[in-house]
mmCIF file of N, CA and C in Angstrom:
data_model
loop_
_atom_site.group_PDB
_atom_site.id
_atom_site.type_symbol
_atom_site.label_atom_id
_atom_site.label_comp_id
_atom_site.label_asym_id
_atom_site.label_seq_id
_atom_site.Cartn_x
_atom_site.Cartn_y
_atom_site.Cartn_z
ATOM 1 N N MET X 56 0.831 -1.225 0.028
ATOM 2 C CA MET X 56 -0.301 0.389 0.120
ATOM 3 C C MET X 56 0.934 1.493 -0.130
ATOM 4 N N ASN X 57 0.655 2.174 -0.784
ATOM 5 C CA ASN X 57 1.748 3.533 -0.982
ATOM 6 C C ASN X 57 0.919 4.629 -0.261
ATOM 7 N N ALA X 58 1.823 5.634 -0.075
ATOM 8 C CA ALA X 58 1.262 6.619 1.135
ATOM 9 C C ALA X 58 0.093 7.327 0.425
ATOM 10 N N LYS X 59 0.018 7.326 -0.532
ATOM 11 C CA LYS X 59 -1.310 8.138 -1.111
ATOM 12 C C LYS X 59 -2.648 7.241 -0.573
ATOM 13 N N THR X 60 -2.603 5.979 -0.856
ATOM 14 C CA THR X 60 -3.723 5.149 -0.260
ATOM 15 C C THR X 60 -3.746 5.113 0.951
ATOM 16 N N ARG X 61 -2.611 5.013 1.686
ATOM 17 C CA ARG X 61 -2.318 5.121 3.251
ATOM 18 C C ARG X 61 -3.568 6.216 3.599
ATOM 19 N N ALA X 62 -3.142 7.401 3.225
ATOM 20 C CA ALA X 62 -4.018 8.837 3.260
ATOM 21 C C ALA X 62 -5.057 8.685 3.264
ATOM 22 N N ILE X 63 -5.498 7.856 2.011
ATOM 23 C CA ILE X 63 -6.729 7.970 1.681
ATOM 24 C C ILE X 63 -7.613 7.130 2.839
ATOM 25 N N VAL X 64 -7.134 5.737 2.983
ATOM 26 C CA VAL X 64 -7.241 5.014 3.781
ATOM 27 C C VAL X 64 -7.701 5.352 5.219
ATOM 28 N N SER X 65 -7.139 5.951 5.791
ATOM 29 C CA SER X 65 -7.155 6.749 7.224
ATOM 30 C C SER X 65 -8.283 7.751 7.265
ATOM 31 N N HIS X 66 -8.993 7.825 6.083
ATOM 32 C CA HIS X 66 -9.917 9.052 6.349
ATOM 33 C C HIS X 66 -11.513 7.996 6.583
ATOM 34 N N LEU X 67 -11.055 6.580 6.088
ATOM 35 C CA LEU X 67 -12.502 5.817 6.207
ATOM 36 C C LEU X 67 -12.721 5.197 7.957
ATOM 37 N N PHE X 68 -12.975 6.549 8.681
ATOM 38 C CA PHE X 68 -13.518 6.357 10.393
ATOM 39 C C PHE X 68 -12.516 5.479 10.482
ATOM 40 N N LEU X 69 -12.746 5.196 12.134
ATOM 41 C CA LEU X 69 -11.989 4.625 12.970
ATOM 42 C C LEU X 69 -10.952 3.483 12.435
ATOM 43 N N ILE X 70 -11.496 2.530 11.670
ATOM 44 C CA ILE X 70 -11.040 1.292 11.128
ATOM 45 C C ILE X 70 -10.192 1.478 9.945
ATOM 46 N N GLY X 71 -10.588 2.107 9.632
ATOM 47 C CA GLY X 71 -9.315 2.971 8.225
ATOM 48 C C GLY X 71 -8.338 3.472 8.832
ATOM 49 N N TRP X 72 -8.406 4.273 10.058
ATOM 50 C CA TRP X 72 -7.472 4.910 10.768
ATOM 51 C C TRP X 72 -6.417 3.754 10.940
ATOM 52 N N PHE X 73 -6.855 3.024 11.844
ATOM 53 C CA PHE X 73 -6.245 1.769 12.437
ATOM 54 C C PHE X 73 -5.607 0.907 11.282
ATOM 55 N N ILE X 74 -6.080 0.661 10.243
ATOM 56 C CA ILE X 74 -5.358 0.058 9.151
ATOM 57 C C ILE X 74 -4.474 0.821 8.609
ATOM 58 N N ALA X 75 -4.119 2.262 8.405
ATOM 59 C CA ALA X 75 -3.443 2.991 8.065
ATOM 60 C C ALA X 75 -2.300 3.092 8.628
ATOM 61 N N LEU X 76 -2.596 3.179 10.019
ATOM 62 C CA LEU X 76 -1.510 3.403 11.081
ATOM 63 C C LEU X 76 -0.902 2.273 11.127
ATOM 64 N N ILE X 77 -1.258 0.711 11.028
ATOM 65 C CA ILE X 77 -0.802 -0.230 11.017
ATOM 66 C C ILE X 77 0.262 -0.477 9.830
ATOM 67 N N PHE X 78 -0.343 0.051 8.508
ATOM 68 C CA PHE X 78 0.689 -0.282 7.298
ATOM 69 C C PHE X 78 1.608 1.032 7.365
ATOM 70 N N ASN X 79 1.518 2.266 8.042
ATOM 71 C CA ASN X 79 2.315 3.016 8.371
ATOM 72 C C ASN X 79 3.538 2.699 8.843
ATOM 73 N N SER X 80 3.187 2.209 9.985
ATOM 74 C CA SER X 80 4.410 1.880 11.141
ATOM 75 C C SER X 80 5.444 1.132 11.068
ATOM 76 N N SER X 81 5.310 0.414 9.708
ATOM 77 C CA SER X 81 6.319 -0.669 9.428
ATOM 78 C C SER X 81 7.553 0.675 8.285
ATOM 79 N N LYS X 82 7.069 1.174 7.362
ATOM 80 C CA LYS X 82 7.698 2.111 6.780
ATOM 81 C C LYS X 82 7.090 3.653 6.748
ATOM 82 N N LYS X 83 7.502 4.254 7.441
ATOM 83 C CA LYS X 83 6.662 5.849 7.563
ATOM 84 C C LYS X 83 6.713 6.348 6.095
ATOM 85 N N GLU X 84 5.526 6.849 5.716
ATOM 86 C CA GLU X 84 5.963 7.745 4.906
ATOM 87 C C GLU X 84 5.347 8.959 5.120
ATOM 88 N N GLN X 85 6.144 10.307 4.562
ATOM 89 C CA GLN X 85 5.372 11.633 5.225
ATOM 90 C C GLN X 85 3.746 11.980 4.671
ATOM 91 N N MET X 86 3.327 11.595 3.791
ATOM 92 C CA MET X 86 2.153 11.818 3.386
ATOM 93 C C MET X 86 1.109 11.340 4.421
ATOM 94 N N ALA X 87 1.088 10.335 4.165
ATOM 95 C CA ALA X 87 0.433 8.937 5.077
ATOM 96 C C ALA X 87 0.265 9.241 6.670
ATOM 97 N N SER X 88 1.578 9.821 6.979
ATOM 98 C CA SER X 88 1.650 10.022 8.798
ATOM 99 C C SER X 88 1.206 11.271 8.864
ATOM 100 N N PHE X 89 1.164 12.585 7.648
ATOM 101 C CA PHE X 89 0.452 13.615 7.777
ATOM 102 C C PHE X 89 -1.169 13.425 8.025
ATOM 103 N N TYR X 90 -1.697 12.401 7.013
ATOM 104 C CA TYR X 90 -3.092 12.161 7.165
ATOM 105 C C TYR X 90 -3.542 11.781 8.409
ATOM 106 N N ILE X 91 -2.923 10.630 8.967
ATOM 107 C CA ILE X 91 -3.043 9.963 9.927
ATOM 108 C C ILE X 91 -2.995 10.997 11.210
ATOM 109 N N ARG X 92 -2.365 12.013 11.239
ATOM 110 C CA ARG X 92 -2.279 13.013 12.543
ATOM 111 C C ARG X 92 -3.514 13.690 11.990
ATOM 112 N N GLN X 93 -4.250 13.980 10.956
ATOM 113 C CA GLN X 93 -5.212 14.707 10.744
ATOM 114 C C GLN X 93 -6.287 13.571 11.309
ATOM 115 N N ASN X 94 -6.531 12.602 10.628
ATOM 116 C CA ASN X 94 -7.811 12.392 11.010
ATOM 117 C C ASN X 94 -7.855 11.660 12.885
ATOM 118 N N LEU X 95 -6.729 11.601 13.178
ATOM 119 C CA LEU X 95 -6.492 11.175 14.826
ATOM 120 C C LEU X 95 -7.494 12.271 15.132
ATOM 121 N N GLY X 96 -7.063 13.755 14.713
ATOM 122 C CA GLY X 96 -7.279 14.692 15.453
ATOM 123 C C GLY X 96 -8.896 15.274 15.122
ATOM 124 N N PHE X 97 -9.556 14.499 13.764
ATOM 125 C CA PHE X 97 -10.900 14.232 13.672
ATOM 126 C C PHE X 97 -11.741 13.616 14.470
ATOM 127 N N ILE X 98 -11.254 12.119 14.717
ATOM 128 C CA ILE X 98 -11.753 11.630 15.863
ATOM 129 C C ILE X 98 -11.674 11.669 17.005
ATOM 130 N N ILE X 99 -10.938 12.647 17.505
ATOM 131 C CA ILE X 99 -10.818 13.053 18.928
ATOM 132 C C ILE X 99 -12.000 13.988 18.908
ATOM 133 N N VAL X 100 -11.887 14.866 17.854
ATOM 134 C CA VAL X 100 -12.844 16.362 18.178
ATOM 135 C C VAL X 100 -14.101 15.580 17.996
ATOM 136 N N TRP X 101 -14.379 14.555 17.184
ATOM 137 C CA TRP X 101 -16.037 13.945 16.994
ATOM 138 C C TRP X 101 -16.182 13.259 18.272
ATOM 139 N N LEU X 102 -15.494 12.807 19.292
ATOM 140 C CA LEU X 102 -15.713 11.988 20.289
ATOM 141 C C LEU X 102 -15.880 13.624 21.484
ATOM 142 N N ALA X 103 -15.283 14.403 21.430
ATOM 143 C CA ALA X 103 -15.666 15.605 21.967
ATOM 144 C C ALA X 103 -17.039 16.253 21.878
ATOM 145 N N LEU X 104 -17.199 16.195 20.556
ATOM 146 C CA LEU X 104 -18.621 16.763 20.377
ATOM 147 C C LEU X 104 -19.769 15.841 20.708
ATOM 148 N N ALA X 105 -19.588 14.381 20.597
ATOM 149 C CA ALA X 105 -20.575 13.348 21.366
ATOM 150 C C ALA X 105 -20.774 13.620 22.494
ATOM 151 N N ILE X 106 -19.310 13.866 23.386
ATOM 152 C CA ILE X 106 -19.485 13.967 24.812
ATOM 153 C C ILE X 106 -20.503 15.136 25.351
ATOM 154 N N LEU X 107 -20.123 16.436 24.458
ATOM 155 C CA LEU X 107 -20.678 17.532 24.535
ATOM 156 C C LEU X 107 -22.310 17.872 24.261
ATOM 157 N N ARG X 108 -22.690 16.981 23.505
ATOM 158 C CA ARG X 108 -24.364 16.799 23.100
ATOM 159 C C ARG X 108 -25.159 16.587 24.154
ATOM 160 N N ILE X 109 -24.495 15.854 25.234
ATOM 161 C CA ILE X 109 -25.406 15.569 26.354
ATOM 162 C C ILE X 109 -25.963 17.070 27.114
ATOM 163 N N LEU X 110 -24.857 17.883 27.204
ATOM 164 C CA LEU X 110 -25.504 19.048 27.612
ATOM 165 C C LEU X 110 -26.944 19.656 27.369
ATOM 166 N N PRO X 111 -27.655 20.048 28.279
ATOM 167 C CA PRO X 111 -29.080 20.556 28.182
ATOM 168 C C PRO X 111 -28.868 21.883 26.917
ATOM 169 N N VAL X 112 -29.719 21.906 26.258
ATOM 170 C CA VAL X 112 -30.332 23.210 25.515
ATOM 171 C C VAL X 112 -28.974 23.494 24.457
ATOM 172 N N VAL X 113 -27.562 23.411 24.566
ATOM 173 C CA VAL X 113 -26.625 24.026 24.314
ATOM 174 C C VAL X 113 -25.851 22.711 23.469
ATOM 175 N N GLY X 114 -26.001 21.719 23.741
ATOM 176 C CA GLY X 114 -25.146 20.674 23.715
ATOM 177 C C GLY X 114 -25.520 20.280 22.243
ATOM 178 N N PRO X 115 -27.290 19.900 21.595
ATOM 179 C CA PRO X 115 -27.301 19.501 20.379
ATOM 180 C C PRO X 115 -27.122 20.549 19.593
ATOM 181 N N VAL X 116 -27.254 22.111 19.931
ATOM 182 C CA VAL X 116 -26.699 22.901 18.437
ATOM 183 C C VAL X 116 -24.968 22.625 18.598
ATOM 184 N N ILE X 117 -24.413 22.609 19.730
ATOM 185 C CA ILE X 117 -22.891 22.158 19.661
ATOM 186 C C ILE X 117 -22.765 21.120 18.655
ATOM 187 N N TRP X 118 -23.375 20.191 18.389
ATOM 188 C CA TRP X 118 -23.249 18.876 17.971
ATOM 189 C C TRP X 118 -23.528 18.957 16.485
ATOM 190 N N VAL X 119 -24.663 19.482 16.435
ATOM 191 C CA VAL X 119 -25.067 19.952 14.985
ATOM 192 C C VAL X 119 -24.060 20.990 13.788
ATOM 193 N N VAL X 120 -23.733 22.150 14.799
ATOM 194 C CA VAL X 120 -23.135 23.093 14.406
ATOM 195 C C VAL X 120 -21.222 22.264 14.113
ATOM 196 N N GLY X 121 -20.907 22.042 15.259
ATOM 197 C CA GLY X 121 -19.195 21.220 15.012
ATOM 198 C C GLY X 121 -19.732 20.238 14.104
ATOM 199 N N GLY X 122 -20.650 18.948 14.064
ATOM 200 C CA GLY X 122 -20.597 18.151 13.291
ATOM 201 C C GLY X 122 -20.500 18.655 11.967
ATOM 202 N N MET X 123 -21.470 19.861 11.519
ATOM 203 C CA MET X 123 -21.327 20.113 9.919
ATOM 204 C C MET X 123 -20.129 20.844 9.810
ATOM 205 N N LEU X 124 -19.300 21.366 10.766
ATOM 206 C CA LEU X 124 -17.589 21.749 10.382
ATOM 207 C C LEU X 124 -17.020 21.007 10.068
ATOM 208 N N LEU X 125 -16.966 19.793 11.150
ATOM 209 C CA LEU X 125 -16.136 18.617 11.267
ATOM 210 C C LEU X 125 -15.955 17.754 9.877
ATOM 211 N N PHE X 126 -17.356 17.547 9.639
ATOM 212 C CA PHE X 126 -17.703 17.225 8.181
ATOM 213 C C PHE X 126 -16.929 17.617 6.949
ATOM 214 N N ILE X 127 -16.978 19.007 6.840
ATOM 215 C CA ILE X 127 -16.533 19.740 5.826
ATOM 216 C C ILE X 127 -15.005 19.625 5.791
ATOM 217 N N GLY X 128 -14.421 19.800 7.004
ATOM 218 C CA GLY X 128 -12.853 19.952 7.433
ATOM 219 C C GLY X 128 -12.576 18.261 6.682
ATOM 220 N N TRP X 129 -13.400 17.334 7.219
ATOM 221 C CA TRP X 129 -13.001 15.934 6.938
ATOM 222 C C TRP X 129 -12.847 15.496 5.425
ATOM 223 N N LEU X 130 -14.322 16.166 4.724
ATOM 224 C CA LEU X 130 -14.361 16.253 3.231
ATOM 225 C C LEU X 130 -12.979 16.828 2.364
ATOM 226 N N MET X 131 -12.877 18.071 2.959
ATOM 227 C CA MET X 131 -11.849 18.688 2.703
ATOM 228 C C MET X 131 -10.228 18.358 2.614
ATOM 229 N N SER X 132 -10.376 17.452 3.719
ATOM 230 C CA SER X 132 -8.864 16.393 3.988
ATOM 231 C C SER X 132 -8.882 15.200 2.892
ATOM 232 N N LEU X 133 -9.921 14.602 2.959
ATOM 233 C CA LEU X 133 -10.287 13.686 1.986
ATOM 234 C C LEU X 133 -9.803 14.098 0.605
ATOM 235 N N ILE X 134 -10.286 15.572 -0.111
ATOM 236 C CA ILE X 134 -10.073 15.557 -1.223
ATOM 237 C C ILE X 134 -8.791 15.590 -1.263
ATOM 238 N N TRP X 135 -8.093 16.306 -0.493
ATOM 239 C CA TRP X 135 -6.540 16.481 -0.974
ATOM 240 C C TRP X 135 -6.054 15.704 -0.730
ATOM 241 N N SER X 136 -6.485 14.609 -0.121
ATOM 242 C CA SER X 136 -5.416 13.572 -0.003
ATOM 243 C C SER X 136 -5.346 12.513 -1.265
ATOM 244 N N ILE X 137 -6.627 12.602 -2.247
ATOM 245 C CA ILE X 137 -7.048 12.178 -3.258
ATOM 246 C C ILE X 137 -5.773 12.595 -4.077
ATOM 247 N N GLU X 138 -5.753 13.991 -4.130
ATOM 248 C CA GLU X 138 -5.192 15.085 -4.972
ATOM 249 C C GLU X 138 -3.683 14.730 -4.719
ATOM 250 N N GLY X 139 -2.995 14.259 -3.643
ATOM 251 C CA GLY X 139 -1.779 13.866 -3.416
ATOM 252 C C GLY X 139 -1.099 15.305 -2.764
ATOM 253 N N GLU X 140 -1.966 16.188 -2.101
ATOM 254 C CA GLU X 140 -1.511 17.216 -1.413
ATOM 255 C C GLU X 140 -1.688 17.142 0.312
ATOM 256 N N GLN X 141 -0.753 17.744 0.566
ATOM 257 C CA GLN X 141 -0.323 17.730 2.022
ATOM 258 C C GLN X 141 -1.007 19.182 2.520
ATOM 259 N N LYS X 142 -2.438 19.262 3.240
ATOM 260 C CA LYS X 142 -2.601 20.527 3.532
ATOM 261 C C LYS X 142 -3.463 20.402 4.826
ATOM 262 N N PRO X 143 -3.165 21.364 6.031
ATOM 263 C CA PRO X 143 -3.687 20.975 6.930
ATOM 264 C C PRO X 143 -5.194 21.914 6.707
ATOM 265 N N VAL X 144 -6.192 21.064 7.717
ATOM 266 C CA VAL X 144 -7.543 21.777 7.580
ATOM 267 C C VAL X 144 -7.513 23.035 8.580
ATOM 268 N N PRO X 145 -8.264 24.153 7.612
ATOM 269 C CA PRO X 145 -8.475 25.044 8.383
ATOM 270 C C PRO X 145 -8.880 24.633 10.159
ATOM 271 N N TRP X 146 -8.268 25.899 11.145
ATOM 272 C CA TRP X 146 -8.370 25.992 12.457
ATOM 273 C C TRP X 146 -8.062 24.799 13.192
ATOM 274 N N LEU X 147 -7.685 23.869 12.992
ATOM 275 C CA LEU X 147 -7.061 23.043 13.614
ATOM 276 C C LEU X 147 -5.945 22.124 13.331
ATOM 277 N N GLY X 148 -5.778 21.984 11.896
ATOM 278 C CA GLY X 148 -4.970 21.155 11.263
ATOM 279 C C GLY X 148 -3.649 21.278 11.834
ATOM 280 N N ASP X 149 -3.053 22.617 11.854
ATOM 281 C CA ASP X 149 -1.406 22.835 12.315
ATOM 282 C C ASP X 149 -1.313 22.221 13.769
ATOM 283 N N GLN X 150 -2.795 22.233 14.328
ATOM 284 C CA GLN X 150 -2.620 21.778 15.866
ATOM 285 C C GLN X 150 -2.617 20.393 15.587
ATOM 286 N N PHE X 151 -3.638 19.639 15.255
ATOM 287 C CA PHE X 151 -2.857 18.338 15.191
ATOM 288 C C PHE X 151 -1.881 17.695 14.599
ATOM 289 N N GLN X 152 -1.034 18.539 13.478
ATOM 290 C CA GLN X 152 0.113 18.102 13.171
ATOM 291 C C GLN X 152 1.128 18.086 14.638
ATOM 292 N N ALA X 153 1.255 19.338 14.999
ATOM 293 C CA ALA X 153 1.914 19.444 16.620
ATOM 294 C C ALA X 153 1.391 18.796 17.396
ATOM 295 N N TRP X 154 0.245 18.166 17.939
ATOM 296 C CA TRP X 154 -0.070 17.717 19.079
ATOM 297 C C TRP X 154 0.343 16.040 18.930
ATOM 298 N N PHE X 155 0.144 15.543 17.725
ATOM 299 C CA PHE X 155 0.057 14.286 17.630
ATOM 300 C C PHE X 155 1.550 13.667 16.425
ATOM 301 N N ARG X 156 2.673 14.614 16.843
ATOM 302 C CA ARG X 156 3.694 14.147 16.268
ATOM 303 C C ARG X 156 4.422 12.982 16.338
ATOM 304 N N GLY X 157 4.097 12.416 17.248
ATOM 305 C CA GLY X 157 4.786 10.845 16.838
ATOM 306 C C GLY X 157 3.671 9.362 16.025
ATOM 307 N N PHE X 158 2.774 10.203 15.550
ATOM 308 C CA PHE X 158 2.341 9.178 14.587
ATOM 309 C C PHE X 158 2.537 9.264 13.084
#
């Protein structure tokens, strides 16, 4: 599996992320590692949104608005990985790269 394929597979939710991580662990590729870090950030933000959803009144609003923004960021990231470009998503992409440097 080449780096571009690993980058694309990492976008396929949690199972795809694990598969990409396993394939990338033996021979690290820069592009694959970049998108593995991006998608780990997406997974963590999604979990945070799911937890915040239980808040009364504002929880559902945070869930819907945050979910739409997260989906747009994920879609942008998927398109860039298909095109073979390494672009961090707006707002948190650079932070994901810094926070998850070990992946």
